[in-house]
mmCIF file of C-alpha atoms and ligand atoms in Angstrom:
data_model
loop_
_atom_site.group_PDB
_atom_site.id
_atom_site.type_symbol
_atom_site.label_atom_id
_atom_site.label_comp_id
_atom_site.label_asym_id
_atom_site.label_seq_id
_atom_site.Cartn_x
_atom_site.Cartn_y
_atom_site.Cartn_z
ATOM 1 C CA MET R 1 -35.919 -36.228 -9.351
ATOM 2 C CA ALA R 2 -35.049 -39.184 -12.366
ATOM 3 C CA ALA R 3 -31.813 -40.232 -13.129
ATOM 4 C CA CYS R 4 -30.343 -38.534 -16.002
ATOM 5 C CA ILE R 5 -30.464 -40.186 -18.817
ATOM 6 C CA ARG R 6 -27.394 -41.419 -20.738
ATOM 7 C CA ASP R 7 -27.650 -40.006 -24.568
ATOM 8 C CA PRO R 8 -24.295 -38.747 -25.409
ATOM 9 C CA CYS R 9 -26.818 -35.994 -27.970
ATOM 10 C CA GLY R 10 -29.084 -34.800 -24.941
ATOM 11 C CA LEU R 11 -26.075 -34.177 -22.699
ATOM 12 C CA LEU R 12 -24.066 -32.435 -25.193
ATOM 13 C CA CYS R 13 -27.221 -30.258 -25.944
ATOM 14 C CA VAL R 14 -27.606 -29.384 -22.187
ATOM 15 C CA PHE R 15 -23.896 -28.609 -21.793
ATOM 16 C CA VAL R 16 -24.056 -25.942 -25.302
ATOM 17 C CA THR R 17 -27.395 -24.588 -23.167
ATOM 18 C CA TYR R 18 -25.001 -23.918 -20.357
ATOM 19 C CA LEU R 19 -21.899 -22.878 -22.256
ATOM 20 C CA SER R 20 -24.828 -20.147 -24.152
ATOM 21 C CA VAL R 21 -25.978 -19.029 -21.611
ATOM 22 C CA ALA R 22 -22.713 -18.453 -19.281
ATOM 23 C CA TYR R 23 -21.298 -16.854 -23.138
ATOM 24 C CA ALA R 24 -24.083 -14.515 -22.918
ATOM 25 C CA ASP R 25 -23.546 -13.470 -19.701
ATOM 26 C CA TYR R 26 -20.442 -13.102 -19.539
ATOM 27 C CA VAL R 27 -21.215 -10.453 -23.229
ATOM 28 C CA ILE R 28 -23.839 -8.405 -21.607
ATOM 29 C CA LEU R 29 -21.309 -7.421 -17.943
ATOM 30 C CA ARG R 30 -18.504 -7.665 -19.611
ATOM 31 C CA HIS R 31 -18.335 -6.197 -23.684
ATOM 32 C CA ILE R 32 -21.953 -4.042 -22.911
ATOM 33 C CA LEU R 33 -22.666 -2.690 -19.449
ATOM 34 C CA LEU R 34 -19.119 -2.157 -18.022
ATOM 35 C CA LEU R 35 -18.005 -1.100 -20.970
ATOM 36 C CA SER R 36 -20.764 0.925 -22.441
ATOM 37 C CA TYR R 37 -22.950 1.657 -19.483
ATOM 38 C CA ALA R 38 -20.021 2.132 -16.805
ATOM 39 C CA GLY R 39 -21.026 4.669 -14.067
ATOM 40 C CA SER R 40 -24.458 4.942 -15.564
ATOM 41 C CA VAL R 41 -27.222 4.058 -13.089
ATOM 42 C CA TRP R 42 -28.710 1.871 -16.174
ATOM 43 C CA CYS R 43 -25.423 -0.619 -15.476
ATOM 44 C CA PRO R 44 -26.659 -2.256 -12.251
ATOM 45 C CA PHE R 45 -30.134 -2.027 -13.636
ATOM 46 C CA HIS R 46 -29.657 -3.995 -16.786
ATOM 47 C CA ALA R 47 -27.459 -6.239 -14.618
ATOM 48 C CA VAL R 48 -29.433 -7.242 -12.030
ATOM 49 C CA VAL R 49 -32.854 -7.820 -13.956
ATOM 50 C CA PHE R 50 -30.641 -9.791 -17.253
ATOM 51 C CA ASN R 51 -29.360 -11.749 -13.994
ATOM 52 C CA PHE R 52 -32.494 -12.631 -12.394
ATOM 53 C CA ILE R 53 -34.044 -13.851 -16.084
ATOM 54 C CA VAL R 54 -30.629 -16.165 -16.343
ATOM 55 C CA PHE R 55 -31.404 -17.195 -12.703
ATOM 56 C CA MET R 56 -35.119 -17.945 -14.086
ATOM 57 C CA LEU R 57 -34.292 -19.904 -17.274
ATOM 58 C CA LEU R 58 -31.756 -22.174 -15.384
ATOM 59 C CA ALA R 59 -34.041 -22.864 -12.641
ATOM 60 C CA CYS R 60 -36.907 -23.640 -15.051
ATOM 61 C CA HIS R 61 -33.646 -25.822 -17.225
ATOM 62 C CA THR R 62 -32.685 -27.738 -13.787
ATOM 63 C CA ARG R 63 -36.359 -28.701 -12.983
ATOM 64 C CA ALA R 64 -36.858 -29.957 -16.282
ATOM 65 C CA VAL R 65 -33.972 -31.752 -16.784
ATOM 66 C CA PHE R 66 -33.827 -33.678 -13.902
ATOM 67 C CA SER R 67 -38.282 -33.923 -12.785
ATOM 68 C CA ASP R 68 -39.805 -37.104 -13.774
ATOM 69 C CA PRO R 69 -41.999 -36.396 -17.231
ATOM 70 C CA GLY R 70 -44.531 -38.879 -15.891
ATOM 71 C CA MET R 71 -43.054 -42.767 -16.467
ATOM 72 C CA VAL R 72 -44.850 -45.025 -16.198
ATOM 73 C CA PRO R 73 -44.005 -47.831 -14.100
ATOM 74 C CA LEU R 74 -42.237 -51.046 -14.991
ATOM 75 C CA PRO R 75 -44.175 -54.657 -14.148
ATOM 76 C CA ASP R 76 -42.449 -55.279 -11.296
ATOM 77 C CA THR R 77 -45.129 -52.890 -8.982
ATOM 78 C CA ALA R 78 -47.093 -55.989 -8.911
ATOM 79 C CA ILE R 79 -50.024 -53.712 -10.664
ATOM 80 C CA ASP R 80 -53.294 -56.234 -10.693
ATOM 81 C CA PHE R 81 -54.042 -56.139 -13.934
ATOM 82 C CA SER R 82 -57.105 -58.657 -13.681
ATOM 83 C CA ASP R 83 -59.747 -56.019 -14.355
ATOM 84 C CA LEU R 84 -58.192 -55.224 -18.160
ATOM 85 C CA ARG R 85 -57.428 -58.895 -18.749
ATOM 86 C CA SER R 86 -61.624 -59.561 -18.542
ATOM 87 C CA GLY R 87 -62.334 -57.335 -20.866
ATOM 88 C CA THR R 88 -64.272 -54.798 -19.204
ATOM 89 C CA GLN R 89 -64.903 -52.016 -21.611
ATOM 90 C CA ARG R 90 -64.583 -49.036 -19.875
ATOM 91 C CA LYS R 91 -63.638 -45.273 -21.225
ATOM 92 C CA ASN R 92 -62.495 -41.848 -20.135
ATOM 93 C CA ASP R 93 -63.484 -38.704 -20.870
ATOM 94 C CA ARG R 94 -62.013 -38.676 -24.234
ATOM 95 C CA GLY R 95 -64.077 -40.948 -25.326
ATOM 96 C CA ASN R 96 -62.226 -43.840 -27.108
ATOM 97 C CA GLU R 97 -58.871 -44.226 -25.409
ATOM 98 C CA ASP R 98 -58.317 -46.981 -23.203
ATOM 99 C CA TRP R 99 -55.696 -48.701 -21.604
ATOM 100 C CA THR R 100 -52.781 -49.801 -24.089
ATOM 101 C CA VAL R 101 -50.036 -52.430 -23.552
ATOM 102 C CA CYS R 102 -46.109 -51.494 -24.456
ATOM 103 C CA ASN R 103 -44.636 -54.239 -25.895
ATOM 104 C CA ARG R 104 -40.961 -52.837 -25.152
ATOM 105 C CA CYS R 105 -41.772 -51.859 -21.968
ATOM 106 C CA GLU R 106 -43.470 -55.244 -21.342
ATOM 107 C CA THR R 107 -46.693 -53.393 -19.177
ATOM 108 C CA TYR R 108 -49.871 -51.916 -19.269
ATOM 109 C CA ARG R 109 -50.126 -47.835 -19.825
ATOM 110 C CA PRO R 110 -52.449 -45.105 -19.352
ATOM 111 C CA PRO R 111 -54.216 -43.857 -22.153
ATOM 112 C CA ARG R 112 -51.774 -41.384 -24.042
ATOM 113 C CA ALA R 113 -48.878 -42.932 -23.072
ATOM 114 C CA HIS R 114 -46.085 -43.671 -24.883
ATOM 115 C CA HIS R 115 -42.962 -45.390 -25.264
ATOM 116 C CA CYS R 116 -39.651 -43.094 -25.778
ATOM 117 C CA ARG R 117 -37.112 -45.116 -27.363
ATOM 118 C CA VAL R 118 -34.488 -42.315 -26.130
ATOM 119 C CA CYS R 119 -35.347 -42.723 -22.615
ATOM 120 C CA HIS R 120 -36.389 -46.327 -23.097
ATOM 121 C CA ARG R 121 -39.746 -46.160 -20.885
ATOM 122 C CA CYS R 122 -43.527 -45.143 -21.543
ATOM 123 C CA VAL R 123 -44.252 -41.483 -20.879
ATOM 124 C CA ARG R 124 -47.791 -40.191 -19.475
ATOM 125 C CA ARG R 125 -49.415 -37.799 -21.986
ATOM 126 C CA MET R 126 -45.587 -37.673 -23.648
ATOM 127 C CA ASP R 127 -45.188 -34.458 -25.699
ATOM 128 C CA HIS R 128 -41.616 -35.472 -27.232
ATOM 129 C CA HIS R 129 -38.191 -36.377 -26.644
ATOM 130 C CA CYS R 130 -36.060 -33.131 -26.147
ATOM 131 C CA PRO R 131 -32.505 -32.987 -25.866
ATOM 132 C CA TRP R 132 -32.422 -30.042 -24.918
ATOM 133 C CA ILE R 133 -33.428 -30.889 -21.371
ATOM 134 C CA ASN R 134 -31.783 -34.505 -22.256
ATOM 135 C CA ASN R 135 -35.323 -35.734 -21.272
ATOM 136 C CA CYS R 136 -39.055 -36.062 -22.176
ATOM 137 C CA VAL R 137 -41.222 -33.634 -22.058
ATOM 138 C CA GLY R 138 -44.296 -35.351 -20.473
ATOM 139 C CA GLU R 139 -47.608 -34.833 -18.129
ATOM 140 C CA MET R 140 -45.263 -33.938 -15.223
ATOM 141 C CA ASN R 141 -42.624 -31.789 -16.203
ATOM 142 C CA GLN R 142 -44.391 -29.803 -19.278
ATOM 143 C CA LYS R 143 -45.021 -26.305 -17.240
ATOM 144 C CA TYR R 144 -41.058 -26.234 -16.503
ATOM 145 C CA PHE R 145 -40.017 -26.975 -19.889
ATOM 146 C CA ILE R 146 -42.679 -24.281 -21.462
ATOM 147 C CA GLN R 147 -41.103 -22.009 -18.496
ATOM 148 C CA PHE R 148 -37.963 -22.734 -19.798
ATOM 149 C CA LEU R 149 -38.563 -21.479 -23.689
ATOM 150 C CA PHE R 150 -40.218 -18.778 -21.932
ATOM 151 C CA TYR R 151 -37.189 -17.042 -19.727
ATOM 152 C CA THR R 152 -34.576 -18.242 -23.101
ATOM 153 C CA GLY R 153 -36.881 -16.205 -25.101
ATOM 154 C CA LEU R 154 -36.560 -13.453 -22.722
ATOM 155 C CA SER R 155 -33.163 -13.612 -22.036
ATOM 156 C CA SER R 156 -32.639 -13.155 -25.929
ATOM 157 C CA LEU R 157 -35.247 -10.449 -26.394
ATOM 158 C CA TYR R 158 -33.691 -8.512 -23.457
ATOM 159 C CA ALA R 159 -29.760 -9.408 -24.830
ATOM 160 C CA LEU R 160 -30.530 -7.772 -28.342
ATOM 161 C CA GLY R 161 -32.467 -4.982 -26.861
ATOM 162 C CA LEU R 162 -29.211 -4.605 -24.928
ATOM 163 C CA VAL R 163 -27.179 -5.012 -27.989
ATOM 164 C CA LEU R 164 -28.951 -2.696 -30.371
ATOM 165 C CA THR R 165 -29.444 0.228 -28.068
ATOM 166 C CA THR R 166 -26.009 0.322 -27.474
ATOM 167 C CA TRP R 167 -25.140 0.308 -30.736
ATOM 168 C CA LEU R 168 -28.108 2.959 -31.892
ATOM 169 C CA TRP R 169 -28.106 5.135 -29.012
ATOM 170 C CA PRO R 170 -24.081 5.111 -27.195
ATOM 171 C CA LEU R 171 -24.248 6.483 -23.993
ATOM 172 C CA GLU R 172 -21.798 9.838 -23.571
ATOM 173 C CA LYS R 173 -18.122 8.596 -22.027
ATOM 174 C CA GLY R 174 -16.854 11.110 -19.780
ATOM 175 C CA THR R 175 -13.435 12.478 -20.480
ATOM 176 C CA THR R 176 -10.873 10.078 -21.988
ATOM 177 C CA ALA R 177 -7.296 11.098 -22.651
ATOM 178 C CA GLU R 178 -5.708 11.121 -26.024
ATOM 179 C CA ALA R 179 -3.340 8.196 -24.924
ATOM 180 C CA GLU R 180 -5.900 5.927 -24.398
ATOM 181 C CA ASP R 181 -7.745 6.497 -27.986
ATOM 182 C CA GLY R 182 -5.799 3.425 -29.526
ATOM 183 C CA ASP R 183 -6.531 0.770 -26.914
ATOM 184 C CA ARG R 184 -10.106 2.345 -26.350
ATOM 185 C CA VAL R 185 -10.042 1.013 -30.779
ATOM 186 C CA HIS R 186 -9.502 -2.447 -29.623
ATOM 187 C CA HIS R 187 -11.593 -2.564 -26.994
ATOM 188 C CA SER R 188 -14.349 -1.638 -29.242
ATOM 189 C CA HIS R 189 -13.037 -4.201 -31.918
ATOM 190 C CA ILE R 190 -13.308 -6.750 -29.315
ATOM 191 C CA GLN R 191 -16.457 -5.606 -28.420
ATOM 192 C CA ILE R 192 -18.540 -5.391 -31.837
ATOM 193 C CA ILE R 193 -16.831 -9.059 -32.137
ATOM 194 C CA HIS R 194 -18.668 -10.425 -29.386
ATOM 195 C CA CYS R 195 -21.728 -8.263 -30.122
ATOM 196 C CA ILE R 196 -22.352 -9.776 -33.330
ATOM 197 C CA ILE R 197 -21.669 -13.345 -31.889
ATOM 198 C CA LEU R 198 -24.334 -12.705 -29.304
ATOM 199 C CA LEU R 199 -26.730 -10.909 -31.854
ATOM 200 C CA VAL R 200 -26.784 -13.919 -33.558
ATOM 201 C CA GLU R 201 -26.503 -15.986 -30.786
ATOM 202 C CA ALA R 202 -29.922 -14.632 -29.705
ATOM 203 C CA ILE R 203 -32.045 -14.315 -32.835
ATOM 204 C CA LEU R 204 -30.556 -17.900 -33.250
ATOM 205 C CA PHE R 205 -32.046 -19.264 -29.877
ATOM 206 C CA GLY R 206 -34.900 -16.143 -29.681
ATOM 207 C CA LEU R 207 -37.047 -17.796 -33.161
ATOM 208 C CA PHE R 208 -36.323 -21.447 -31.953
ATOM 209 C CA VAL R 209 -38.057 -21.086 -28.570
ATOM 210 C CA THR R 210 -40.745 -18.703 -29.975
ATOM 211 C CA VAL R 211 -41.833 -21.718 -32.559
ATOM 212 C CA VAL R 212 -41.621 -24.595 -29.632
ATOM 213 C CA PHE R 213 -43.423 -22.431 -27.512
ATOM 214 C CA TYR R 214 -46.189 -21.219 -29.794
ATOM 215 C CA ASP R 215 -46.494 -25.597 -30.678
ATOM 216 C CA GLN R 216 -46.296 -26.207 -27.254
ATOM 217 C CA ILE R 217 -49.303 -23.966 -26.497
ATOM 218 C CA VAL R 218 -51.346 -24.850 -29.031
ATOM 219 C CA SER R 219 -50.939 -28.373 -27.780
ATOM 220 C CA ILE R 220 -51.900 -27.601 -24.410
ATOM 221 C CA ILE R 221 -54.882 -25.298 -26.005
ATOM 222 C CA THR R 222 -56.698 -27.955 -28.411
ATOM 223 C CA ASP R 223 -55.609 -30.726 -26.005
ATOM 224 C CA GLU R 224 -53.062 -32.724 -28.336
ATOM 225 C CA THR R 225 -49.888 -34.050 -28.296
ATOM 226 C CA PRO R 226 -47.782 -34.273 -31.440
ATOM 227 C CA ILE R 227 -48.097 -37.780 -31.666
ATOM 228 C CA GLU R 228 -52.259 -37.663 -31.335
ATOM 229 C CA GLN R 229 -51.870 -34.731 -33.996
ATOM 230 C CA LEU R 230 -50.585 -36.977 -36.419
ATOM 231 C CA ARG R 231 -52.499 -40.054 -35.029
ATOM 232 C CA ASN R 232 -56.046 -37.757 -35.701
ATOM 233 C CA ARG R 233 -54.693 -36.360 -38.990
ATOM 234 C CA LEU R 234 -54.273 -40.292 -40.213
ATOM 235 C CA LEU R 235 -57.386 -40.652 -38.524
ATOM 236 C CA LYS R 236 -58.869 -38.073 -40.807
ATOM 237 C CA GLU R 237 -57.378 -39.230 -43.590
ATOM 238 C CA ALA R 238 -58.764 -42.948 -43.422
ATOM 239 C CA HIS R 239 -62.559 -40.998 -42.841
ATOM 240 C CA ARG R 240 -62.840 -42.338 -39.151
ATOM 241 C CA GLU R 241 -63.702 -40.461 -36.440
ATOM 242 C CA VAL R 242 -61.702 -38.141 -34.026
ATOM 243 C CA SER R 243 -63.075 -37.472 -31.280
ATOM 244 C CA HIS R 244 -62.505 -33.758 -29.602
ATOM 245 C CA THR R 245 -61.977 -32.534 -26.518
ATOM 246 C CA ARG R 246 -65.073 -30.684 -24.592
ATOM 247 C CA LYS R 247 -62.678 -29.268 -22.031
ATOM 248 C CA PRO R 248 -62.440 -24.587 -21.960
ATOM 249 C CA LYS R 249 -58.995 -23.724 -22.755
ATOM 250 C CA LEU R 250 -58.283 -22.123 -19.433
ATOM 251 C CA ALA R 251 -58.755 -25.661 -17.717
ATOM 252 C CA LEU R 252 -56.550 -27.200 -19.804
ATOM 253 C CA LEU R 253 -53.997 -24.634 -19.272
ATOM 254 C CA ARG R 254 -54.843 -25.565 -14.954
ATOM 255 C CA GLU R 255 -53.998 -29.074 -15.834
ATOM 256 C CA VAL R 256 -50.182 -27.967 -17.146
ATOM 257 C CA PHE R 257 -49.386 -25.031 -14.744
ATOM 258 C CA GLY R 258 -51.405 -25.689 -11.444
ATOM 259 C CA ARG R 259 -54.527 -24.136 -10.051
ATOM 260 C CA GLY R 260 -52.977 -21.563 -8.116
ATOM 261 C CA TYR R 261 -52.324 -17.813 -8.804
ATOM 262 C CA VAL R 262 -51.266 -17.450 -12.435
ATOM 263 C CA ILE R 263 -48.416 -15.577 -11.017
ATOM 264 C CA CYS R 264 -47.150 -19.383 -9.706
ATOM 265 C CA TRP R 265 -47.176 -20.242 -13.697
ATOM 266 C CA PHE R 266 -43.970 -18.146 -14.191
ATOM 267 C CA PHE R 267 -42.390 -19.921 -11.107
ATOM 268 C CA PRO R 268 -40.901 -23.870 -11.330
ATOM 269 C CA CYS R 269 -42.673 -24.415 -8.160
ATOM 270 C CA ASN R 270 -44.652 -27.480 -7.215
ATOM 271 C CA THR R 271 -47.770 -27.825 -9.161
ATOM 272 C CA PRO R 272 -50.269 -27.819 -5.868
ATOM 273 C CA PRO R 273 -52.569 -31.236 -5.722
ATOM 274 C CA SER R 274 -55.875 -30.544 -6.507
ATOM 275 C CA SER R 275 -58.957 -33.166 -7.324
ATOM 276 C CA GLY R 276 -59.224 -31.831 -10.670
ATOM 277 C CA GLY R 277 -55.833 -31.577 -11.772
ATOM 278 C CA PRO R 278 -53.967 -34.229 -14.114
ATOM 279 C CA ALA R 279 -54.191 -37.834 -11.984
ATOM 280 C CA TYR R 280 -51.013 -39.115 -11.259
ATOM 281 C CA SER R 281 -52.825 -42.881 -9.899
ATOM 282 C CA TYR R 282 -50.820 -45.763 -12.046
ATOM 283 C CA LEU R 283 -53.688 -47.545 -11.608
ATOM 284 C CA PRO R 284 -56.850 -47.562 -14.257
ATOM 285 C CA ASN R 285 -59.501 -45.450 -12.676
ATOM 286 C CA TYR R 286 -61.387 -43.970 -14.687
ATOM 287 C CA ASP R 287 -64.707 -43.547 -12.223
ATOM 288 C CA VAL R 288 -63.129 -41.021 -10.340
HETATM 289 ZN ZN1 LIG X 1 -43.085 -48.129 -23.136
HETATM 290 ZN ZN1 LIG X 2 -37.689 -39.507 -23.932
#
């Protein structure tokens, strides 16, 4: 597990994430299910399903926050760079990329690794630094990040569905005494306010994660991180040759989500080690 990054913006975003999730769960349970679904079989059903999605969201988020995104070790690990200094030009399967030097880390870094200004380290296949997980999204935690997006989108959709069905098709209440009417009006006003806040929260987070999720999947199946997309666009503008991956889309997805069953893609479990997956070796070993 990597140490938590002390970035005030990142820590605030993580806190806001927990706060938003806790609030959504509170409104769903207290102001929707216990108020509008009381006595119905749908009350425990929705409570269990929604809390399962929330549990998965938090589990994936925790793994994304505390996992090492694939930081390139600092030079005190005593790696012998002599073969790189000798000038032998080795090329990997992407054709024209080679190990580079990071002046800030003062170390050699593998192809596709980039320096993060927030983490102050180079990260393998760095996608971007995400304040919502207070960590970089890189080769080794991208799976957890995408799962977090997926469950956030799913919980937003579920919350949206519950609020709208409660409003559009309210369940018939049992017998209500006249004396309770005033109390019920008061409660229904509070319920409406909470539901509106939840509705706004679900729409905002839902749209945001949908856009990021789409970008992540496109970046995987095109085998281009946002940094590489930018670099390749600049190369194209300068009429220079841009190398494109020849790997099939499923193979690229498996590199991120693991080679196990597709059902495992939905759980924040460790990717089983495989010979064809991402190479975690810190040595420049292109011949493998
Ligand atoms: Zn660096
Ligand atoms: Zn970072």
